[in-house]
CSV table of C-alpha atoms in Angstrom, one decimal:
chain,number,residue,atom,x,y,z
B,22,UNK,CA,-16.0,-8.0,-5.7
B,23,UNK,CA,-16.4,-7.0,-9.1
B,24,UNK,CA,-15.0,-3.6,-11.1
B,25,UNK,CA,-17.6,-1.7,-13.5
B,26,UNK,CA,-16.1,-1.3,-16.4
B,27,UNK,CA,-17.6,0.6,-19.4
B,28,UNK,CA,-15.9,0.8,-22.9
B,29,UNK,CA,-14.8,4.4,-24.2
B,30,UNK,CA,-14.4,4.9,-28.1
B,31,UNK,CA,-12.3,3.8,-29.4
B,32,UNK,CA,-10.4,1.3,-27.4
B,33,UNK,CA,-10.6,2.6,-24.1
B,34,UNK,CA,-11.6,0.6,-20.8
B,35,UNK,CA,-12.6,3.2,-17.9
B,36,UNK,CA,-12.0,1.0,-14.9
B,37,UNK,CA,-13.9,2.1,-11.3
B,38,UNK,CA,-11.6,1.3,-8.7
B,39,UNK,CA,-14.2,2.1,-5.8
B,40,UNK,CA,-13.5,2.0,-2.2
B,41,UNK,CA,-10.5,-0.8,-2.0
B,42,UNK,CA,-8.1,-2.2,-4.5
B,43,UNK,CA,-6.1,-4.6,-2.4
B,44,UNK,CA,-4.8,-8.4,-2.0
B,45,UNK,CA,-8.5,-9.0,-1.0
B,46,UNK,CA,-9.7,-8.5,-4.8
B,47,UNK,CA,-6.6,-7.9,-6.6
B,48,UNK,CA,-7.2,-11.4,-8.9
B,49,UNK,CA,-10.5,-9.9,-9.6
B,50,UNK,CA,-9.2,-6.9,-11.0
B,51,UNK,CA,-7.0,-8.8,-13.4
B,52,UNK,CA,-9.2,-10.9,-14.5
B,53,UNK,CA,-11.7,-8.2,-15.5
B,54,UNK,CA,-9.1,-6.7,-17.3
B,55,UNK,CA,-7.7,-9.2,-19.0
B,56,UNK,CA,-11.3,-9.9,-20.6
B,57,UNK,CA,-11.5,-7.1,-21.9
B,58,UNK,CA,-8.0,-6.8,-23.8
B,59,UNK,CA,-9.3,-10.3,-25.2
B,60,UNK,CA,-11.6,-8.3,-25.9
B,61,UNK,CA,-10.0,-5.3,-27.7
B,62,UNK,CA,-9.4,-2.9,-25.3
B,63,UNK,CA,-6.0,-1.2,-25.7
B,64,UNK,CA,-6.0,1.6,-22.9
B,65,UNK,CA,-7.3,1.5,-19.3
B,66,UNK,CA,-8.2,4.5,-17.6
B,67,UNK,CA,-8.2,3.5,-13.9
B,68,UNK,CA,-10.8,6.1,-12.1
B,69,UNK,CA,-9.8,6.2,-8.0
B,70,UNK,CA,-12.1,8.6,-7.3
B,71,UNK,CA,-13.0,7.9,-3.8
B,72,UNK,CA,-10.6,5.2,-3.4
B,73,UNK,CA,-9.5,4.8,0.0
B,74,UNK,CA,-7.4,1.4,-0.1
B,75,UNK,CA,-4.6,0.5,-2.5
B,76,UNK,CA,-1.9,-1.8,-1.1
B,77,UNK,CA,0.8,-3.0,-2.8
B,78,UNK,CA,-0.8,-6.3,-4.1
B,79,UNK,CA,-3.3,-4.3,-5.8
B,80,UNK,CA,-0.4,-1.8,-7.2
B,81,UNK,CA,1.0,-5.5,-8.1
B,82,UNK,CA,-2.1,-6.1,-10.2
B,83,UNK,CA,-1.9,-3.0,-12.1
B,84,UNK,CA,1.7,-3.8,-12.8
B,85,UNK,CA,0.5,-7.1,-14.5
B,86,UNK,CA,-1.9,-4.9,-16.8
B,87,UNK,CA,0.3,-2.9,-17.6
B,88,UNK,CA,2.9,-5.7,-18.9
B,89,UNK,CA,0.2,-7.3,-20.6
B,90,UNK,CA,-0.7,-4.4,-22.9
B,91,UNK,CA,2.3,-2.4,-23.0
B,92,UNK,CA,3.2,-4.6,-25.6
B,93,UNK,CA,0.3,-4.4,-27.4
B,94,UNK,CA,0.9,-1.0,-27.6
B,95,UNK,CA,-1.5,0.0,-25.1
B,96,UNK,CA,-1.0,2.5,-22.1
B,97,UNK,CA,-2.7,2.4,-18.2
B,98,UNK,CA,-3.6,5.9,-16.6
B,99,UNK,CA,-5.0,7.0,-13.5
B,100,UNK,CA,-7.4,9.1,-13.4
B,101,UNK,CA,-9.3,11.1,-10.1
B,102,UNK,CA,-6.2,10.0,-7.9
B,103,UNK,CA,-7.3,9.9,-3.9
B,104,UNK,CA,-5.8,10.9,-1.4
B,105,UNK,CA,-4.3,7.8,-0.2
B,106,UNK,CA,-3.4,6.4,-3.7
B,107,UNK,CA,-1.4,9.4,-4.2
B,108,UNK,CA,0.5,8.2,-1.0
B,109,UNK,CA,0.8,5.1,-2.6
B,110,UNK,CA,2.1,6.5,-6.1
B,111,UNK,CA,4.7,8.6,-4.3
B,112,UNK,CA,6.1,6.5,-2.3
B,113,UNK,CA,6.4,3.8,-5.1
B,114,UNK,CA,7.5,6.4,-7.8
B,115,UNK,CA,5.3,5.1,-9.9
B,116,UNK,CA,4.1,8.5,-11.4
B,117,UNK,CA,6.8,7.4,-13.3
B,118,UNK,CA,4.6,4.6,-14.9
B,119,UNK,CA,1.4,5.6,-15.1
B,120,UNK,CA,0.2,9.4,-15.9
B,121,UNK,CA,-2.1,11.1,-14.0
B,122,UNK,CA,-4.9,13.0,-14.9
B,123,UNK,CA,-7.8,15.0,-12.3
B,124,UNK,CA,-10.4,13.0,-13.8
B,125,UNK,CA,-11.8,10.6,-16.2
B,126,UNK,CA,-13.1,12.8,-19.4
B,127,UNK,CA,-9.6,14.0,-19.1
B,128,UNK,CA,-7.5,11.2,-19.4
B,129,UNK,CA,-10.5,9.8,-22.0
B,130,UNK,CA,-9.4,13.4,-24.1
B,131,UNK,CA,-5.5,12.9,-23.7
B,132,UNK,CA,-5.9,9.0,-24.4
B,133,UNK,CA,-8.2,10.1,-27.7
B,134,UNK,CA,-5.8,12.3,-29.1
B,135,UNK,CA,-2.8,10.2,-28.4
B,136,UNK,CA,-4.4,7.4,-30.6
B,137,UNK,CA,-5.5,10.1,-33.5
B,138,UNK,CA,-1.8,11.2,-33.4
B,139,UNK,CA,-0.5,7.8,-33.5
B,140,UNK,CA,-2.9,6.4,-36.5
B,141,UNK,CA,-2.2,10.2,-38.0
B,142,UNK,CA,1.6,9.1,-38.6
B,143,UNK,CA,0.6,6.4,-39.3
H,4,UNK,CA,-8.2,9.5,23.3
H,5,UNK,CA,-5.7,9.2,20.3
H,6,UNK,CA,-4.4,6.0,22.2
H,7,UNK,CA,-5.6,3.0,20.9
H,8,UNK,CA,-5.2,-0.9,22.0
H,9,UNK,CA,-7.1,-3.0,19.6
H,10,UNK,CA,-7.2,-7.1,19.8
H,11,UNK,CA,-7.9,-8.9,16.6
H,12,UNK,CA,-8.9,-12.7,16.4
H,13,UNK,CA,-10.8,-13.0,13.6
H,14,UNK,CA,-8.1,-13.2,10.0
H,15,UNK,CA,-11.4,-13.1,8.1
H,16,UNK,CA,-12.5,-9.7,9.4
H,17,UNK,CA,-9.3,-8.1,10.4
H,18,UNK,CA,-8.9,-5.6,7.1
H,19,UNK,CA,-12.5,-4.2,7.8
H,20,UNK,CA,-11.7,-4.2,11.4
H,21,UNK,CA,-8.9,-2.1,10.9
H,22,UNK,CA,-10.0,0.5,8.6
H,23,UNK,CA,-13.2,0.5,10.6
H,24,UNK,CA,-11.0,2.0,13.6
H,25,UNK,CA,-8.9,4.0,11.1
H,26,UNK,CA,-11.9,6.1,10.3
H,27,UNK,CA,-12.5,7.4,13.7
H,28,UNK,CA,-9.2,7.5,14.5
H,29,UNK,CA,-7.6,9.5,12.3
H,30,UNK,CA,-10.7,12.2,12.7
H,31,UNK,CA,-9.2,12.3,16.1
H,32,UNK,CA,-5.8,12.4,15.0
H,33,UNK,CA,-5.9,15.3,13.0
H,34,UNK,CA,-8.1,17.3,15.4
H,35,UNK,CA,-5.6,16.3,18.0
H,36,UNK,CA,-3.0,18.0,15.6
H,37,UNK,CA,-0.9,14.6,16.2
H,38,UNK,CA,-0.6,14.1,12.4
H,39,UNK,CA,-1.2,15.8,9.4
H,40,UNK,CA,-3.3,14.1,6.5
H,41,UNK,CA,-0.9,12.9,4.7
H,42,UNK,CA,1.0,11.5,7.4
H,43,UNK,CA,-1.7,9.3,8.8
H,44,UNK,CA,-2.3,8.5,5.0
H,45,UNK,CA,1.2,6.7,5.4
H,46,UNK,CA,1.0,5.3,8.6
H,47,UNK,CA,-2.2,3.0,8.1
H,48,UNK,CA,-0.4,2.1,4.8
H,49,UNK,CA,2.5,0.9,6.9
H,50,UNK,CA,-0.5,-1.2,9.3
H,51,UNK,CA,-2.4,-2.4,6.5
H,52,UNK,CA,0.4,-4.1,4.9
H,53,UNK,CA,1.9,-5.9,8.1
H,54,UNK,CA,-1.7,-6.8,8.7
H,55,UNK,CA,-2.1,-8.2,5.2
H,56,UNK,CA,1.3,-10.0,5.3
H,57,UNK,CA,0.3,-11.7,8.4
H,58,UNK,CA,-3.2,-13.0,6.5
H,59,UNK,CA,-1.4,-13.7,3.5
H,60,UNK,CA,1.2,-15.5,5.2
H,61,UNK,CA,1.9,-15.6,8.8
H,62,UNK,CA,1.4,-19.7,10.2
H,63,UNK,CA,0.1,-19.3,13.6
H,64,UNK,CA,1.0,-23.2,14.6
H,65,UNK,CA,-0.2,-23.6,18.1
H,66,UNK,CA,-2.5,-21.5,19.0
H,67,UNK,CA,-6.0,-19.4,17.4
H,68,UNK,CA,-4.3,-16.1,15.8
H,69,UNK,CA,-3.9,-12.8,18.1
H,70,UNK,CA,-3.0,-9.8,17.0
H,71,UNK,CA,-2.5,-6.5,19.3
H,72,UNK,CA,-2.5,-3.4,17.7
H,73,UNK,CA,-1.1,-0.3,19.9
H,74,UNK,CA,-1.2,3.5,18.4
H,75,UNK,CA,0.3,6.3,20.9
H,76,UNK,CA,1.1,9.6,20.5
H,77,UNK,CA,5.2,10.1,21.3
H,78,UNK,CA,5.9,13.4,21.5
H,79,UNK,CA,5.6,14.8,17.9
H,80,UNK,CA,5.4,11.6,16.6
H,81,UNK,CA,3.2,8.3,17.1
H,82,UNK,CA,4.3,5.3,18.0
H,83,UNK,CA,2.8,2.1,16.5
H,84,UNK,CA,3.5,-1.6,17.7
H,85,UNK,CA,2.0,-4.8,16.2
H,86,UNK,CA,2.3,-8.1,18.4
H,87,UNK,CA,1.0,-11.1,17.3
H,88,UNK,CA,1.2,-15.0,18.1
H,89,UNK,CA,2.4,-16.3,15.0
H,90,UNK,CA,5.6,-18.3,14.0
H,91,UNK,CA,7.3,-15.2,12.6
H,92,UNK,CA,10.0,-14.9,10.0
H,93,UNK,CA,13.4,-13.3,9.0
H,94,UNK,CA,12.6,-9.7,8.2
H,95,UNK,CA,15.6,-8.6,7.1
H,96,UNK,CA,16.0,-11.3,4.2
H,97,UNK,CA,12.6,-11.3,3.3
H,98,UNK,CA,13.1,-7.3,2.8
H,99,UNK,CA,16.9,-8.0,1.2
H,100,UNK,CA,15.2,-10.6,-1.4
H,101,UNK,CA,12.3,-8.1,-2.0
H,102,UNK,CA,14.9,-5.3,-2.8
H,103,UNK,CA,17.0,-7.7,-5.0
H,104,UNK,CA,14.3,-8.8,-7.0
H,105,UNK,CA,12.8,-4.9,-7.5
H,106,UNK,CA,16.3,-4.2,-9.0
H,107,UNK,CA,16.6,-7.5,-11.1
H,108,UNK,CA,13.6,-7.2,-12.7
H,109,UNK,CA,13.7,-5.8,-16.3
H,110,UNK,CA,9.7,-4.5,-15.9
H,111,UNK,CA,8.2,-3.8,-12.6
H,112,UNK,CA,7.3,-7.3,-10.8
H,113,UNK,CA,3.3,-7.9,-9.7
H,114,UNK,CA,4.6,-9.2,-6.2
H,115,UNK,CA,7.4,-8.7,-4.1
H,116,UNK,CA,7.1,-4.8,-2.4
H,117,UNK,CA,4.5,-4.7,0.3
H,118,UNK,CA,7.2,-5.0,3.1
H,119,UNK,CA,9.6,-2.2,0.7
H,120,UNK,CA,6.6,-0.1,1.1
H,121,UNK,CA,5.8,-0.7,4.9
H,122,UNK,CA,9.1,0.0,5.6
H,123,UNK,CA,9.7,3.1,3.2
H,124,UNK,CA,6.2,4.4,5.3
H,125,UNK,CA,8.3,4.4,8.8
H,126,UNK,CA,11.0,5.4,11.1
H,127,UNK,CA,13.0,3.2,13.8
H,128,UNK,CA,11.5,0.1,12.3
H,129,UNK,CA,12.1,-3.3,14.4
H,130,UNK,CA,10.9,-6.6,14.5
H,131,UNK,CA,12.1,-9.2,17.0
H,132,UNK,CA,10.8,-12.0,19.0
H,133,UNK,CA,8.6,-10.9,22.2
H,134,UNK,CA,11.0,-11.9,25.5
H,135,UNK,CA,10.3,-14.4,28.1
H,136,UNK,CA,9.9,-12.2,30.7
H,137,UNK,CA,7.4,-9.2,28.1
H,138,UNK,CA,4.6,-11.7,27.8
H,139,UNK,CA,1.6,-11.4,29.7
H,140,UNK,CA,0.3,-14.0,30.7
H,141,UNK,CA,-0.8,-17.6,29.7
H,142,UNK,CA,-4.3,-15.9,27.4
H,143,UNK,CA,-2.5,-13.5,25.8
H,144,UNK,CA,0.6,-14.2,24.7
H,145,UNK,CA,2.7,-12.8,22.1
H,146,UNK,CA,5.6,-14.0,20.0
H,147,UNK,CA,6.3,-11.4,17.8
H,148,UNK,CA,6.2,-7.6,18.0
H,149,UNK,CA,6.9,-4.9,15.5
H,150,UNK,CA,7.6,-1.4,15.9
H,151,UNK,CA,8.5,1.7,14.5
H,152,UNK,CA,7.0,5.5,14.4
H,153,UNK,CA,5.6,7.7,12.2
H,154,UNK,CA,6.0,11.4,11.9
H,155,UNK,CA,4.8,14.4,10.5
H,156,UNK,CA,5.9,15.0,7.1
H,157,UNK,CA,5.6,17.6,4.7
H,158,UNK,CA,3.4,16.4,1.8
H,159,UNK,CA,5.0,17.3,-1.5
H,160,UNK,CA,1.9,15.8,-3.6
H,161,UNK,CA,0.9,18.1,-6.1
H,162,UNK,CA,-2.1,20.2,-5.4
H,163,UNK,CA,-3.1,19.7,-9.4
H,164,UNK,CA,-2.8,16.5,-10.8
H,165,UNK,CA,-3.5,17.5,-14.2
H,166,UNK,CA,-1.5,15.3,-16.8
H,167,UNK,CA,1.0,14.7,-14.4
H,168,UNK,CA,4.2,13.5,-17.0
H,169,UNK,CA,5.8,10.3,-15.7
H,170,UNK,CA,9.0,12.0,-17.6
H,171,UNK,CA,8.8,15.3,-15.8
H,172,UNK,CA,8.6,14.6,-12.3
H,173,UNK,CA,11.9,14.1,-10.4
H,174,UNK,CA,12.5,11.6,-7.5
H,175,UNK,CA,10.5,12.9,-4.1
H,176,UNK,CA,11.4,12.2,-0.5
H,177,UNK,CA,10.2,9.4,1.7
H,178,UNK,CA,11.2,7.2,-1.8
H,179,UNK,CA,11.5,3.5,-1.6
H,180,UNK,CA,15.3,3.3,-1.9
H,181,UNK,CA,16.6,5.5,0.5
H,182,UNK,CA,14.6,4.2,3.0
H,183,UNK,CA,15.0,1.1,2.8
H,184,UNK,CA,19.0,2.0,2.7
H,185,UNK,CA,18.9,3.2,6.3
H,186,UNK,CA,19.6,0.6,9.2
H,187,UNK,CA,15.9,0.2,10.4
H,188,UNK,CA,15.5,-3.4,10.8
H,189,UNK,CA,16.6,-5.3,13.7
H,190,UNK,CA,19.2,-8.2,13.1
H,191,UNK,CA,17.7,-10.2,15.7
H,192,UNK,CA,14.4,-10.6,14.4
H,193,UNK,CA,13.3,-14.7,13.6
């Protein structure tokens, strides 16, 4: 199973979940990614809008994203959060990780003027 | 009928299988006012990761796998047992060295919490090895069986979600530690 993913100036990968991230298609989701921070790609907005699945293999692949670019100086949000990933993000506490926003142009907004600040001081 | 006894054969299939009987099911859950939405939200977390632990790793040496899945309402709460044929394992280690490596690790680990998170999703949790004189018969027999309820909760997930700040938010309920603190597993499992 493969994860659309479209590029968001600057840097920004928006990531579509869709129905299931689990162990099923966790490796696929990391390899994906991982392309495209070869690739450039600093942030990841991860959209679970209408996400009904997320296990903790796929909250496992997530983790591996976000160790790859934290580095890098790169951040992973969620965007659109479902129902049952919310359930999944509480129990884990990790809304401590990874910030939430209600939907992608959102997070795309927030991520945008993070970076402007940044390069601003800079 | 919220009760439900469902046989699965087929470790290629099971995952659709099962949220394929979640979707009706929890429509009749919550019209049943058995569970609220967030509760049922939980408890097919809890199945879906036994069920994916026993894809990912269960050896079923003997025999073709079966796995019996059995959802009942118990009084306010419903009651969820998992049997299955395979060679089992020691729960309470495996959850012990999941826990150790969560707090060793300096940045969260990719593996190593699916059975942290079944367990932090439950109440009354046991696993042991299914008795002698419990098995059916000769066609359907079981080795293992876990168990454990699952009951109403009261959902503190923020109605808005807007720029929620990792920074802000302080620890909720039905976290990972605490649960996994209390006595839930049964010393006798294999």
């Amino acid at each position: 199973m493969s994860f659309p993913i479209q590029i968001a100036p600057p840097d920004v990968a928006v990531v579509r979940i869709g129905k299931a991230l689990d162990f099923r298609n966790a490796a696929d989701l990391k390899t994906a990614c991982q392309e495209h921070v070869k690739n450039g790609a600093r942030s990841f907005i991860l959209d679970f809008s209408g996400t009904g699945i997320l296990d903790s293999t796929g909250l496992g692949s997530i983790f591996s994203l976000y160790r790859q670019i934290t580095p890098l100086g790169g951040q992973v949000v969620f965007a659109a959060v479902s129902r049952p990933v919310q359930v999944v993000v509480q129990l884990t506490r990790t809304y401590k990780v990874f910030r939430q926003y209600p939907t992608v142009e959102a997070a795309h907004q927030q991520l945008c003027q993070r970076t402007g600040s940044r390069a601003g001081a800079a | 009928m919220l009760r439900v006894d469902r046989r699965f054969t087929d470790m290629d299939t099971i995952m659709d299988d099962l949220h394929d009987l979640f979707e009706w099911w929890s429509d009749e859950a919550l019209d049943a006012g058995a569970l609220d939405e967030y509760s049922i939200e939980v408890m097919k977390l809890a199945i879906h990761e036994w069920l994916a632990n026993l894809v990912q790793h269960a050896r079923f040496p003997e025999e073709e796998p079966l796995i019996k899945l059995t959802l009942a309402p118990d009084e306010q709460r419903i009651h969820c047992a998992i049997e299955d044929n395979s060679s089992g394992f020691d729960l309470l280690q495996q959850v012990t060295c999941q826990r150790h490596h969560l707090e060793a690790a300096p940045e969260p680990p990719e593996r190593g919490r699916g059975l942290l998170l079944m367990i932090a999703c439950t109440e009354n949790l046991s696993y042991r090895p299914v008795s002698a004189s419990a098995k059916r018969s000769k066609q359907e027999s079981y080795l293992h069986r876990l168990e454990f309820w699952v009951s109403p909760r009261e959902s503190s997930i923020p109605e808005a979600l807007d720029s929620i700040d990792a920074a802000d938010q302080t620890p909720q309920p039905h976290s990972l530690s605490p649960s996994i603190d209390r006595p839930l597993i049964a010393r006798e499992s294999v």
